[in-house]
CSV table of C-alpha atoms in Angstrom, one decimal:
chain,number,residue,atom,x,y,z
A,1,MET,CA,31.8,14.8,145.1
A,2,ALA,CA,34.5,14.6,147.7
A,3,ASP,CA,33.1,11.5,149.4
A,4,GLY,CA,31.5,9.8,146.4
A,5,THR,CA,27.9,10.4,147.7
A,6,GLY,CA,27.2,13.5,145.8
A,7,THR,CA,26.8,15.5,149.1
A,8,ASP,CA,29.2,18.3,148.0
A,9,MET,CA,27.5,18.7,144.6
A,10,THR,CA,24.0,18.7,146.2
A,11,ARG,CA,25.1,21.3,148.7
A,12,ASN,CA,26.6,23.5,146.0
A,13,THR,CA,23.5,23.4,143.8
A,14,ARG,CA,21.2,24.4,146.7
A,15,ARG,CA,23.2,27.6,147.3
A,16,LEU,CA,21.7,30.8,146.1
A,17,GLY,CA,23.3,32.8,143.4
A,18,VAL,CA,21.7,35.9,144.9
A,19,PHE,CA,21.5,37.4,148.4
A,20,PRO,CA,17.9,38.3,149.3
A,21,ALA,CA,17.8,41.8,150.7
A,22,PHE,CA,15.4,44.8,150.8
A,23,HIS,CA,16.5,48.1,149.3
A,24,LYS,CA,15.7,51.3,151.1
A,25,VAL,CA,13.8,53.5,148.7
A,26,ASP,CA,11.9,55.8,151.1
A,27,GLY,CA,12.2,59.3,149.8
A,28,ARG,CA,14.8,58.1,147.2
A,29,ARG,CA,14.7,58.3,143.4
A,30,VAL,CA,13.9,55.1,141.5
A,31,VAL,CA,14.2,55.4,137.7
A,32,VAL,CA,12.1,53.4,135.2
A,33,VAL,CA,13.1,53.6,131.6
A,34,GLY,CA,10.3,52.6,129.1
A,35,GLY,CA,6.8,53.6,128.2
A,36,GLY,CA,5.1,50.2,127.5
A,37,LYS,CA,3.3,47.6,129.6
A,38,GLU,CA,6.5,46.3,131.2
A,39,ALA,CA,7.3,49.8,132.5
A,40,ALA,CA,3.7,50.2,133.6
A,41,ALA,CA,4.0,47.0,135.7
A,42,LYS,CA,7.2,48.4,137.4
A,43,ILE,CA,5.5,51.7,138.1
A,44,ARG,CA,2.6,50.0,139.7
A,45,LEU,CA,5.0,47.9,141.8
A,46,LEU,CA,7.0,50.9,142.9
A,47,ALA,CA,3.8,52.8,143.7
A,48,GLU,CA,3.5,50.4,146.7
A,49,THR,CA,6.6,52.1,148.1
A,50,ARG,CA,7.5,55.6,149.3
A,51,ALA,CA,10.1,56.0,146.5
A,52,GLU,CA,10.2,59.0,144.2
A,53,ILE,CA,9.4,57.4,140.8
A,54,VAL,CA,11.0,59.0,137.8
A,55,VAL,CA,10.2,57.8,134.3
A,56,TYR,CA,12.2,58.2,131.0
A,57,ALA,CA,10.5,57.2,127.8
A,58,ARG,CA,10.3,58.3,124.2
A,59,THR,CA,6.5,57.8,124.4
A,60,LEU,CA,4.1,56.5,127.0
A,61,ASP,CA,1.2,54.2,126.1
A,62,LYS,CA,-2.2,54.9,127.6
A,63,GLU,CA,-1.8,52.3,130.4
A,64,THR,CA,1.7,53.6,131.4
A,65,GLY,CA,0.5,57.2,131.4
A,66,ALA,CA,-2.4,56.3,133.6
A,67,ASP,CA,-0.1,54.4,136.0
A,68,LEU,CA,2.4,57.2,136.0
A,69,VAL,CA,-0.3,59.7,137.1
A,70,ALA,CA,-1.8,57.3,139.7
A,71,ALA,CA,1.6,56.7,141.2
A,72,GLY,CA,2.5,60.4,141.4
A,73,ALA,CA,5.5,59.7,139.2
A,74,GLU,CA,7.4,62.2,137.1
A,75,TRP,CA,8.1,61.8,133.3
A,76,ARG,CA,11.4,63.6,132.7
A,77,GLY,CA,12.0,63.0,129.0
A,78,PRO,CA,12.9,60.5,126.4
A,79,TRP,CA,16.2,59.1,127.5
A,80,PRO,CA,18.4,59.5,130.6
A,81,ALA,CA,22.0,60.6,130.7
A,82,ARG,CA,24.4,59.0,133.2
A,83,ASP,CA,24.0,61.9,135.5
A,84,ASP,CA,20.3,61.4,135.5
A,85,LEU,CA,20.9,58.0,137.0
A,86,ARG,CA,23.6,58.9,139.4
A,87,GLY,CA,22.4,58.8,143.0
A,88,ALA,CA,19.3,56.8,142.2
A,89,ALA,CA,18.5,53.9,144.5
A,90,LEU,CA,17.6,51.6,141.6
A,91,VAL,CA,17.1,51.6,137.9
A,92,PHE,CA,14.5,49.5,136.0
A,93,SER,CA,14.9,49.2,132.3
A,94,ALA,CA,11.7,48.1,130.6
A,95,THR,CA,12.1,49.4,127.0
A,96,GLY,CA,11.2,46.2,125.3
A,97,ASP,CA,14.2,46.7,123.0
A,98,ARG,CA,17.3,44.6,123.7
A,99,GLU,CA,19.8,47.2,122.5
A,100,ASP,CA,18.1,50.0,124.4
A,101,ASP,CA,18.0,47.8,127.5
A,102,GLN,CA,21.8,47.0,127.1
A,103,SER,CA,22.5,50.8,126.8
A,104,ILE,CA,20.5,51.5,130.0
A,105,SER,CA,22.2,48.6,131.8
A,106,ALA,CA,25.6,50.1,130.9
A,107,LEU,CA,24.6,53.6,131.8
A,108,ALA,CA,23.4,52.4,135.2
A,109,GLY,CA,26.7,50.5,135.7
A,110,ASP,CA,28.7,53.7,134.9
A,111,ALA,CA,26.5,55.6,137.3
A,112,GLY,CA,27.1,53.0,140.0
A,113,VAL,CA,23.4,52.2,140.4
A,114,PRO,CA,21.9,48.6,140.5
A,115,VAL,CA,19.8,47.9,137.5
A,116,ASN,CA,17.0,45.4,136.7
A,117,VAL,CA,16.3,44.7,133.0
A,118,VAL,CA,12.9,43.2,132.4
A,119,ASP,CA,13.1,39.7,130.9
A,120,CYS,CA,17.0,39.8,130.6
A,121,PRO,CA,18.4,38.2,133.8
A,122,GLU,CA,21.9,38.3,132.3
A,123,LEU,CA,21.8,42.2,132.3
A,124,CYS,CA,20.4,42.4,135.9
A,125,ASP,CA,22.2,43.4,139.0
A,126,PHE,CA,19.1,42.4,141.0
A,127,TYR,CA,15.9,40.6,140.3
A,128,THR,CA,12.4,41.7,141.3
A,129,PRO,CA,10.7,39.1,143.4
A,130,ALA,CA,7.0,38.4,143.7
A,131,ILE,CA,5.9,40.5,146.7
A,132,VAL,CA,3.3,40.0,149.4
A,133,ASN,CA,2.7,43.5,150.8
A,134,ARG,CA,1.5,43.7,154.4
A,135,ALA,CA,3.5,46.9,155.1
A,136,PRO,CA,5.6,47.2,157.0
A,137,LEU,CA,5.7,43.4,156.8
A,138,ALA,CA,6.8,42.2,153.3
A,139,VAL,CA,7.5,38.7,151.9
A,140,ALA,CA,9.5,38.4,148.8
A,141,VAL,CA,9.6,35.2,146.7
A,142,GLY,CA,12.3,35.0,144.0
A,143,SER,CA,13.8,32.4,141.7
A,144,GLU,CA,16.9,34.2,140.5
A,145,GLY,CA,15.0,35.2,137.4
A,146,THR,CA,14.5,31.6,136.3
A,147,ALA,CA,10.9,30.9,137.1
A,148,PRO,CA,8.8,34.1,137.7
A,149,VAL,CA,5.5,32.3,137.2
A,150,LEU,CA,6.4,29.8,139.9
A,151,SER,CA,7.3,32.7,142.2
A,152,ARG,CA,3.9,34.3,141.6
A,153,HIS,CA,2.2,31.0,142.4
A,154,VAL,CA,4.1,30.7,145.7
A,155,ARG,CA,3.4,34.3,146.5
A,156,ALA,CA,-0.4,33.7,146.0
A,157,ARG,CA,-0.3,30.9,148.5
A,158,ILE,CA,1.6,33.0,151.0
A,159,GLU,CA,-0.8,35.9,150.4
A,160,ALA,CA,-3.7,33.6,151.3
A,161,LEU,CA,-2.0,32.8,154.6
A,162,LEU,CA,-1.3,36.4,155.6
A,163,ALA,CA,-4.5,38.3,156.1
A,164,PRO,CA,-4.3,42.1,155.4
A,165,ALA,CA,-4.6,42.6,159.2
A,166,PHE,CA,-1.0,41.4,159.5
A,167,CYS,CA,0.1,45.0,158.9
A,168,ASP,CA,-1.7,46.0,162.1
A,169,LEU,CA,0.1,43.2,164.0
A,170,SER,CA,3.5,44.6,162.7
A,171,GLY,CA,2.5,48.1,163.8
A,172,LEU,CA,1.6,46.8,167.3
A,173,ALA,CA,4.9,45.0,167.6
A,174,ASP,CA,6.7,48.2,166.6
A,175,ARG,CA,4.8,50.2,169.2
A,176,LEU,CA,5.6,47.6,171.9
A,177,ARG,CA,9.2,47.2,171.1
A,178,GLY,CA,10.5,49.7,173.7
A,179,ARG,CA,8.3,48.5,176.5
A,180,VAL,CA,9.2,44.9,175.9
A,181,ALA,CA,13.0,45.8,175.8
A,182,ARG,CA,12.6,47.5,179.2
A,183,ALA,CA,10.6,44.7,180.7
A,184,LEU,CA,12.7,41.9,179.3
A,185,PRO,CA,16.4,43.0,179.2
A,186,SER,CA,17.7,39.6,178.0
A,187,SER,CA,17.6,39.0,174.2
A,188,GLU,CA,16.6,35.3,174.9
A,189,ALA,CA,13.6,36.4,177.0
A,190,ARG,CA,12.6,38.9,174.3
A,191,ARG,CA,12.8,36.2,171.6
A,192,ARG,CA,10.6,33.9,173.6
A,193,PHE,CA,8.1,36.7,174.2
A,194,TRP,CA,7.8,37.6,170.5
C-alpha cells in the first residue's frame, strides 16, 4: 500500500499466478498415469486433441478401458520409468494415490516434462482448464486450480454463446487469411477488416 489507498495490494492480488497458454500436442505423446475415473476423464479430454495418448496403469477399470479404446490410446504397462516420460509433451497423473502421484510428479520433473496431478494443485506445473472446443477455436477457463466448479459454470455460459458453427467461421478465416493480407497490406486495415 504505497499510497495508503490499497491500490498496490489490489493490483497485486489481481495478477495471475499462471500464464494461460495452449500446448502443442498434435502428433506428440501425452502420458496419463492411472486407471480409474480421474484417468478416464483425462483420456476423454485428450481424445478431443490430435495427441498420441499413452496410458500407464496397474489396472484399468471398465470405464477407463472403454475410454482408452474409444480414444485410440495405448496402454503400455503398469508404471512408467523416467525414460518413458522423456520427450512427452505433457504428463497427467491420475492415480488417486497421493504417494504414487508424488512419485509421478518427481519422475516427470526429472524427465523435464510438465505435469498435472489431479486434485493436487501443489504438485502441478500446469492446470487443466474447463474447455470450450470449437476447433480450431478453443476457449479455456481456469482458476489456478482453486475453483474448478466455478470454471465449469463459466465454460457452460460461454459454450451457450458459441454455437458449434463457430468452427466453420474459424476455418473460413484461415482460408481467407492470405487473400486478406494481399488486399490489405497494413496490419491496422487487416485488424479493422477482421
